[in-house]
Every structure is written in C-alpha cells, then in structure tokens.
C-alpha cells in the first residue's frame, strides 16, 4: 500500500482519540493511520467499529511505556508523524492513584519521544531523509494533545492564553504539564519538530461515563442520583469533541513547529447550570414531566483541591490557523444526548465491562 503519510495516533481507542482516528481514516484515504493503544479501562475498540475494516487503518495493542515496542512500531510502519493522545485522563482517579498518571503521562510520553527521536534521526520516516530539525510544514512532527488544566485554576474573569504560566493543581494536570515540558525540551535539545495544543473540556459521543456529562446522562436514564461536587459552582469551558478533532486536524496540518495552540469553545458553564440543562433536555427526550430528572440532583462532598474555573482564549488558533467551533453548545448537547439514547447498548457494555472482550473477539488470533 502506498501512502502519503504513516501517522501514529496513540490512545485512539479512547474518547477523543477515537474521534481523531475516525476523522483521519475517513478524510485522508492516502494516509495510513496506526492506532496504538494498550486498552486500559478507558480504551474501547467498539468506539471504532465503523472504521476498523478500512484499508488505511491498523490497530496495534501496545503500551507507550514499552520502549522496545515503541521502537518496533516506528520501524515496522515507517512512522513519520505522531498525534499523541494516550493518557490517564480522569482527575478523580489521579487523586487516588497519582503514580499511574506519572507512569503513563510522563514516563510513557518520554518513552514515545525517545522512539521518535531515534527513528527520525536515522531517517526511517517515509521520506528516508533525516527528519530531525525539519522546518515548519515539514514531515516528521510530534503532536502532543494536552489540556488547559496545566494552567491551573482561575479565580477572576481572565482567560488562559498560550503565554499563561503553568500552575497545575491536580496530580492529573501536574502529569500533563510535565509531559508538555518534556515535549518542548525535546524540541529544544534534540530539535525534534513538535507542536502542542491545550484544549478545554470536551463532550460528545463515546465518552466514558465517569466524566461529568456522560455520567449524568447515564444516571438520569437509570433514575440514579446525580452527584454534584460541592456547591456545583465550579466552571468548565465545554467544546464538542468533533470540533476538537477538527482543531487537531488543523493544527496537525497547518500549525507551526514549536508553537502551542489553545483550543476552546468560549462556552463557560457552572456545573449546576449544566446539570439542570441536561435534566431538562432529558425530561423532553424521555417524555418525563418537566423538573422530574432534576429531582435526582444530589450534592456530594467536594473533590479534593477542586479547580474553580477553566476558560480558554482560543484567539490564536482562530487568527493564525482559521479554526473555530462549528456548532453551539445547545446543538452539541442535544446531539450528544440523542447519541447516548440511541446507543444504550454502548453505555451498557461500558458500565458492565462487556466492551473489554471486544479486542479478543475481533483481533486476538
Ligand atoms: P481517555 O481516557 O478517554 O482515553 C485515553 C486512551 O489512552 C485510552 O484508549 C487508553 O486505553 C489509552 N492509554 C492509556 N494509557 C496508555 C498506555 N500506557 N499506552 C497506550 N495507550 C494508553 O482520554 P480522552 O478524554 O480521550 O483524552 C485524550 C487526550 O486528550 C489525553 O491526553 C487528555 O489529557 C487530553 N485532553 C482531554 C480532554 C477531555 O476533556 N477529555 C480535554 C483536553 C485534553
Ligand atoms: P470532569 O468531567 O471529571 O472533568 P475535569 O475535572 O477534568 O474538568 O468534571 C467536570 C466538572 O464536574 C468538575 O468541576 C468536577 C465536576 N463533577 C461533578 O460535580 N460530579 C461528578 O460526578 C463528576 C465526575 C464531576
């Protein structure tokens, strides 16, 4: 198979990764997409059922912390670019088990960086010339997908800019900040061409129901309590996941090496207002009396060290690369709720653990 590019996407079986894989596989038939994922609890190959048989798609089950496996993948598939999403991603889990976040997000990212540095130094990319030090627009870039949580917690009405100093407050954001620093350090020290983007909270289909929006949708559906941490006054800036995937496509193709791009939807909501909005959408969809689902709201103990507010200034990516979100929050949330209600089997598989046998059934020989 002759391909224009051989792109390694890590974490492609997860929430955002599966949207990025689907977009690249379908939009770029001349790219070969290698989805590398170790399939933790958050990795679900059922997310990619619709593209798994595409001729330009390959799945590799491997751990980004496994240096030998990473070296092998770069060589076997002549990887010329990386879009790195694999991570431990849930703040609550990082509070109970910080070391697994250090392992994957820091050690794993550096292991992947080493593999890229070595592979590209010896010119094993598609162009067969050394890729280290290539200028803007060149092949061989390492794209690190990161979070706005590295900037810390806002206590006034300001917004996160690309120049905002890092001030991570949770074990999750500290591990992502460390991985961002390592990517930039490899750029400076080894001239590894890289680009970083820091995005706000995503929502949409295929989101593991431990995060706020899918958890609430699933609990409303099952008439279970809706746990709102603290007073529900914390603010998050929500972006539809397919708009994030389109931003990643834009940054990957048009972003300037060495640069950072903030991605967000200018869409701030307090948690409690958001949960009320979801309840009213669900009341209508489930033909419940108005106000019925909101009765499930239950205030629970606050998250330790709970960041008050995140909000992104996405002006740079709009001005310099021409990207902006395509849909409103109301539309995105409506589509999201409809997807979960039409895919209750997906939700039931994820909550029962049945999705974990999909790899063995489809891939293991
Ligand atoms: P997710 O938890 O849904 O998916 C993570 C994926 O990484 C899973 O498929 C998992 O199996 C895989 N993975 C974990 N450890 C691995 C390892 N050691 N080796 C290989 N694969 C491994 O996460 P997500 O919400 O899709 O986030 C993807 C990326 O985007 C993360 O880097 C996250 O920090 C970043 N991000 C997420 C959000 C958000 O709102 N979810 C916002 C901004 C940035
Ligand atoms: P989450 O989806 O975990 O994303 P993050 O912590 O990375 O922003 O949580 C979003 C917000 O919702 C956050 O302020 C914590 C809050 N939250 C609840 O109130 N209840 C819940 O059950 C969860 C999972 C989150």
XYZ file of C-alpha atoms and ligand atoms in Angstrom:
434
model
C 0.000 0.000 0.000
C 1.499 3.341 -0.964
C 0.734 6.119 1.474
C 1.476 9.821 1.690
C 1.959 9.589 5.422
C 2.189 6.965 8.130
C 0.698 8.545 11.223
C 0.866 7.010 14.675
C -2.137 8.030 16.767
C -1.786 6.962 20.404
C -4.832 6.491 22.633
C -7.073 6.102 19.592
C -9.465 3.736 21.380
C -10.338 6.419 23.937
C -12.887 9.202 23.796
C -11.122 11.960 21.835
C -8.674 9.583 20.141
C -11.484 7.578 18.530
C -12.932 10.760 17.002
C -9.486 11.759 15.702
C -8.859 8.277 14.258
C -12.278 8.200 12.562
C -11.730 11.664 11.072
C -8.260 10.881 9.715
C -9.141 7.397 8.390
C -12.199 8.642 6.509
C -10.964 12.075 5.404
C -7.467 11.051 4.330
C -7.600 7.718 2.458
C -3.973 8.245 1.393
C -2.724 8.354 4.967
C -2.063 5.165 6.827
C -3.354 5.503 10.380
C -1.772 3.326 13.035
C -3.859 3.439 16.190
C -1.728 2.382 19.153
C -3.495 1.774 22.422
C -2.912 -0.538 25.390
C -6.670 -0.678 26.092
C -6.926 0.408 29.706
C -10.435 0.631 31.198
C -10.849 3.813 29.065
C -9.872 2.166 25.778
C -12.821 0.731 23.890
C -12.423 -0.645 20.375
C -16.213 -0.681 19.998
C -15.736 3.092 19.522
C -14.152 2.362 16.133
C -16.399 -0.385 14.776
C -17.297 1.735 11.743
C -13.691 2.180 10.559
C -11.941 -0.938 11.806
C -12.055 -2.626 8.402
C -10.780 0.390 6.424
C -7.710 -0.486 4.339
C -5.736 2.508 5.681
C -6.351 1.603 9.349
C -4.230 -0.599 11.597
C -4.650 -1.273 15.293
C -1.646 -2.087 17.477
C -2.145 -3.116 21.092
C 0.879 -1.773 22.978
C 1.908 0.285 25.991
C 3.602 3.637 25.346
C 5.831 2.861 28.351
C 7.290 -0.153 26.496
C 10.409 1.258 24.784
C 11.066 -1.857 22.720
C 7.503 -1.956 21.413
C 7.652 1.761 20.512
C 10.915 1.335 18.597
C 9.411 -1.616 16.736
C 6.261 0.299 15.752
C 8.222 3.276 14.374
C 10.326 0.903 12.289
C 7.637 -1.522 11.154
C 5.266 1.188 9.945
C 7.855 3.828 8.945
C 6.065 6.304 11.180
C 6.610 9.887 10.027
C 4.259 11.703 12.412
C 2.733 11.194 15.832
C -0.508 12.503 17.282
C -0.134 11.620 20.944
C -3.342 11.337 22.962
C -2.723 8.246 25.124
C -3.000 9.239 28.766
C -4.653 8.617 32.070
C -7.277 11.347 31.893
C -9.591 11.383 34.902
C -8.818 13.866 37.700
C -10.629 11.825 40.398
C -8.533 8.744 39.571
C -5.363 10.872 39.707
C -6.253 11.799 43.283
C -6.486 8.167 44.394
C -3.667 6.795 42.196
C -1.194 9.522 41.145
C 1.588 7.100 40.220
C -0.276 5.557 37.313
C -0.574 9.123 35.921
C 3.162 9.654 36.304
C 3.786 6.314 34.623
C 1.648 6.823 31.525
C 1.560 10.588 31.114
C 5.184 11.352 31.977
C 7.219 8.147 31.574
C 5.095 6.986 28.645
C 5.351 10.308 26.807
C 9.129 10.430 27.259
C 9.409 6.822 26.057
C 7.475 7.775 22.924
C 9.587 10.911 22.441
C 12.738 8.763 22.600
C 11.378 6.381 19.991
C 10.512 9.305 17.672
C 13.885 10.950 18.186
C 15.784 7.762 17.387
C 13.613 6.716 14.435
C 13.642 10.112 12.773
C 17.315 10.736 13.461
C 18.163 7.735 11.334
C 15.786 8.723 8.602
C 13.322 5.868 8.850
C 10.384 8.151 8.044
C 8.682 7.915 4.646
C 10.969 10.469 3.059
C 14.010 8.379 4.098
C 15.928 11.550 4.899
C 16.663 12.644 8.444
C 13.610 14.352 9.841
C 15.070 15.969 12.921
C 15.161 19.720 12.614
C 12.764 19.962 9.666
C 11.179 23.386 9.455
C 7.549 24.456 9.627
C 5.221 22.490 7.431
C 7.711 19.622 7.119
C 7.001 15.989 7.844
C 8.000 14.219 10.990
C 6.193 16.164 13.634
C 5.339 15.073 17.129
C 1.956 16.496 18.054
C 1.172 16.414 21.762
C -2.510 16.748 22.627
C -2.771 18.372 26.039
C -5.192 20.088 28.368
C -5.937 23.602 29.599
C -5.748 22.223 33.155
C -1.955 22.746 33.062
C -2.622 26.495 33.516
C -4.251 25.919 36.902
C -7.439 27.380 38.329
C -8.872 30.828 37.510
C -10.270 32.932 40.356
C -11.099 36.064 38.348
C -12.675 36.643 34.926
C -9.451 36.221 32.923
C -8.834 33.569 30.245
C -5.980 31.122 29.646
C -3.602 32.307 26.929
C -0.746 30.317 25.389
C 1.556 32.549 27.457
C -0.202 31.911 30.789
C 2.359 30.400 33.193
C 1.837 26.754 34.081
C 0.330 26.236 37.532
C -1.117 22.704 37.650
C -3.140 21.896 40.753
C -4.130 18.214 40.474
C -1.960 15.118 40.020
C -3.546 14.764 36.543
C -2.712 18.308 35.449
C 0.759 18.092 37.020
C 1.468 14.965 34.960
C 0.191 16.614 31.757
C 2.248 19.745 32.492
C 5.345 17.570 32.935
C 4.692 15.832 29.615
C 4.235 19.209 27.843
C 7.565 20.339 29.300
C 9.290 17.175 28.061
C 7.926 17.640 24.536
C 9.239 21.216 24.438
C 12.563 20.106 25.971
C 12.984 17.525 23.168
C 12.267 20.293 20.669
C 14.930 22.497 22.198
C 17.550 19.847 22.941
C 17.226 17.403 20.041
C 15.469 19.672 17.519
C 12.512 17.333 17.441
C 9.778 19.069 15.419
C 6.751 19.329 17.679
C 3.503 21.116 18.203
C 1.336 21.225 21.352
C -2.324 22.072 21.819
C -4.088 22.676 25.123
C -7.829 22.147 24.976
C -10.725 22.765 27.333
C -13.244 20.119 28.490
C -14.690 18.011 25.688
C -18.115 16.428 25.443
C -19.814 14.220 22.866
C -20.368 10.607 21.873
C -18.197 7.682 23.101
C -17.263 9.492 26.345
C -16.554 7.159 29.251
C -19.378 7.602 31.775
C -17.126 8.537 34.683
C -16.821 12.129 33.399
C -19.486 14.695 34.239
C -21.686 14.812 31.118
C -21.947 11.100 30.182
C -22.218 10.139 33.869
C -25.162 12.475 34.329
C -26.871 11.300 31.116
C -26.486 7.658 32.148
C -27.707 8.297 35.693
C -30.709 10.319 34.537
C -31.590 7.473 32.162
C -31.365 4.965 35.018
C -33.069 7.212 37.611
C -29.931 7.243 39.753
C -28.667 10.157 41.904
C -26.747 12.909 40.073
C -23.670 13.610 42.233
C -22.760 17.309 42.071
C -19.468 18.045 43.831
C -19.512 20.818 46.461
C -21.957 23.579 45.577
C -21.802 22.960 41.826
C -20.299 26.422 41.300
C -17.143 25.291 39.503
C -16.925 26.459 35.906
C -15.799 24.481 32.861
C -15.488 25.638 29.230
C -17.086 22.933 27.046
C -16.164 22.023 23.470
C -17.854 19.445 21.230
C -15.381 16.600 20.680
C -15.776 16.639 16.887
C -14.779 20.306 16.904
C -11.701 19.307 18.914
C -10.937 16.624 16.308
C -11.216 19.256 13.558
C -8.903 21.546 15.543
C -6.379 18.710 15.866
C -6.603 18.157 12.091
C -5.965 21.905 11.579
C -3.033 22.090 13.997
C -1.528 18.896 12.596
C -1.592 20.229 9.027
C -1.159 23.975 9.487
C 0.377 24.500 12.937
C 3.878 25.926 13.080
C 6.534 23.672 14.609
C 7.475 24.697 18.136
C 4.174 26.522 18.677
C 1.351 25.974 21.159
C -2.334 26.465 20.342
C -5.129 26.807 22.894
C -8.398 25.208 21.778
C -11.775 26.042 23.296
C -15.355 26.895 22.595
C -15.884 30.154 24.545
C -18.577 28.243 26.357
C -18.435 28.504 30.144
C -20.959 26.797 32.392
C -21.189 26.240 36.118
C -21.626 22.538 36.803
C -25.011 23.020 38.411
C -26.418 25.054 35.476
C -25.104 22.434 33.079
C -26.689 19.576 35.045
C -30.016 21.440 35.093
C -29.798 21.962 31.313
C -29.104 18.250 30.804
C -32.027 17.349 33.055
C -34.407 19.482 31.021
C -33.174 18.032 27.692
C -33.540 14.515 29.131
C -37.031 15.240 30.519
C -38.129 16.174 27.000
C -36.423 13.188 25.326
C -37.685 10.664 27.871
C -41.144 12.252 27.970
C -40.869 12.903 31.671
C -42.690 15.727 33.454
C -40.694 18.993 33.499
C -38.419 19.041 36.571
C -38.591 15.257 37.086
C -34.911 14.467 36.340
C -33.646 17.449 38.370
C -35.072 15.796 41.487
C -32.160 13.333 41.177
C -29.566 16.080 41.812
C -27.591 15.245 44.955
C -24.882 17.490 46.377
C -21.904 15.400 47.496
C -18.525 16.036 49.143
C -16.340 18.265 47.005
C -13.352 16.916 45.038
C -10.055 17.476 46.888
C -8.317 20.596 45.534
C -11.185 21.174 43.062
C -10.138 23.748 40.420
C -12.664 26.592 40.433
C -12.721 27.723 36.822
C -11.138 26.937 33.453
C -11.659 29.207 30.455
C -9.723 29.335 27.203
C -8.867 32.222 24.914
C -8.863 30.431 21.549
C -7.992 33.610 19.594
C -4.591 32.410 18.349
C -5.816 29.274 16.558
C -8.690 31.253 15.030
C -6.474 34.143 13.864
C -3.451 32.156 12.727
C -4.926 28.867 11.512
C -8.528 29.822 10.753
C -10.168 27.288 13.091
C -13.304 27.865 15.101
C -16.013 25.636 16.577
C -18.834 24.726 14.207
C -21.810 24.198 16.490
C -23.425 25.801 19.519
C -23.462 24.126 22.913
C -27.232 23.652 22.810
C -26.941 21.844 19.464
C -23.955 19.777 20.584
C -25.601 18.746 23.823
C -28.795 17.814 22.010
C -26.817 15.641 19.557
C -24.872 14.127 22.433
C -27.963 13.176 24.420
C -29.537 11.719 21.271
C -26.419 9.628 20.633
C -26.421 8.116 24.137
C -30.144 7.373 23.976
C -29.702 5.718 20.583
C -26.667 3.772 21.823
C -27.765 2.409 25.166
C -26.045 -0.861 24.236
C -22.708 1.014 24.152
C -23.458 2.505 27.575
C -24.498 -0.865 28.974
C -21.355 -2.550 27.591
C -19.154 0.144 29.118
C -20.839 0.066 32.513
C -20.959 -3.752 32.663
C -17.385 -4.189 31.384
C -18.553 -6.243 28.362
C -16.622 -3.917 25.998
C -13.380 -5.331 27.339
C -13.807 -8.608 25.471
C -14.187 -6.872 22.087
C -10.438 -6.969 21.364
C -10.208 -10.713 21.991
C -13.286 -11.379 19.883
C -12.186 -9.244 16.905
C -8.406 -9.071 16.960
C -6.669 -11.703 19.077
C -5.642 -14.663 16.982
P -9.492 8.686 27.521
O -9.187 8.346 28.946
O -10.896 8.542 27.030
O -8.584 7.801 26.559
C -7.231 7.556 26.804
C -6.771 6.416 25.899
O -5.374 6.206 26.134
C -7.491 5.099 26.194
O -7.897 4.494 24.983
C -6.419 4.267 26.887
O -6.563 2.862 26.678
C -5.147 4.799 26.258
N -3.975 4.604 27.117
C -3.872 4.887 28.441
N -2.658 4.516 28.903
C -1.973 4.019 27.828
C -0.676 3.489 27.669
N 0.174 3.375 28.702
N -0.290 3.065 26.433
C -1.155 3.161 25.380
N -2.401 3.629 25.477
C -2.808 4.064 26.692
O -8.946 10.160 27.316
P -9.530 11.353 26.427
O -10.530 12.087 27.232
O -9.883 10.834 25.081
O -8.233 12.279 26.310
C -7.276 12.062 25.287
C -6.158 13.065 25.448
O -6.665 14.382 25.351
C -5.433 12.973 26.784
O -4.065 13.163 26.559
C -6.024 14.107 27.594
O -5.095 14.576 28.540
C -6.303 15.120 26.510
N -7.428 16.044 26.779
C -8.646 15.573 27.173
C -9.705 16.457 27.371
C -11.091 15.975 27.751
O -11.985 16.802 28.012
N -11.364 14.693 27.786
C -9.500 17.831 27.179
C -8.229 18.274 26.784
C -7.220 17.365 26.574
P -14.823 16.008 34.816
O -15.773 15.595 33.743
O -14.226 14.969 35.694
O -13.680 16.871 34.100
P -12.490 17.787 34.768
O -12.406 17.508 36.207
O -11.279 17.324 34.025
O -12.862 19.194 34.454
O -15.567 17.058 35.753
C -16.124 18.254 35.234
C -16.636 19.071 36.406
O -17.736 18.379 37.003
C -15.621 19.250 37.523
O -15.776 20.552 38.068
C -15.995 18.191 38.540
C -17.494 18.090 38.381
N -18.078 16.751 38.640
C -19.198 16.644 39.499
O -19.691 17.629 40.058
N -19.737 15.405 39.689
C -19.215 14.273 39.079
O -19.737 13.156 39.313
C -18.085 14.429 38.219
C -17.474 13.224 37.547
C -17.558 15.685 38.010
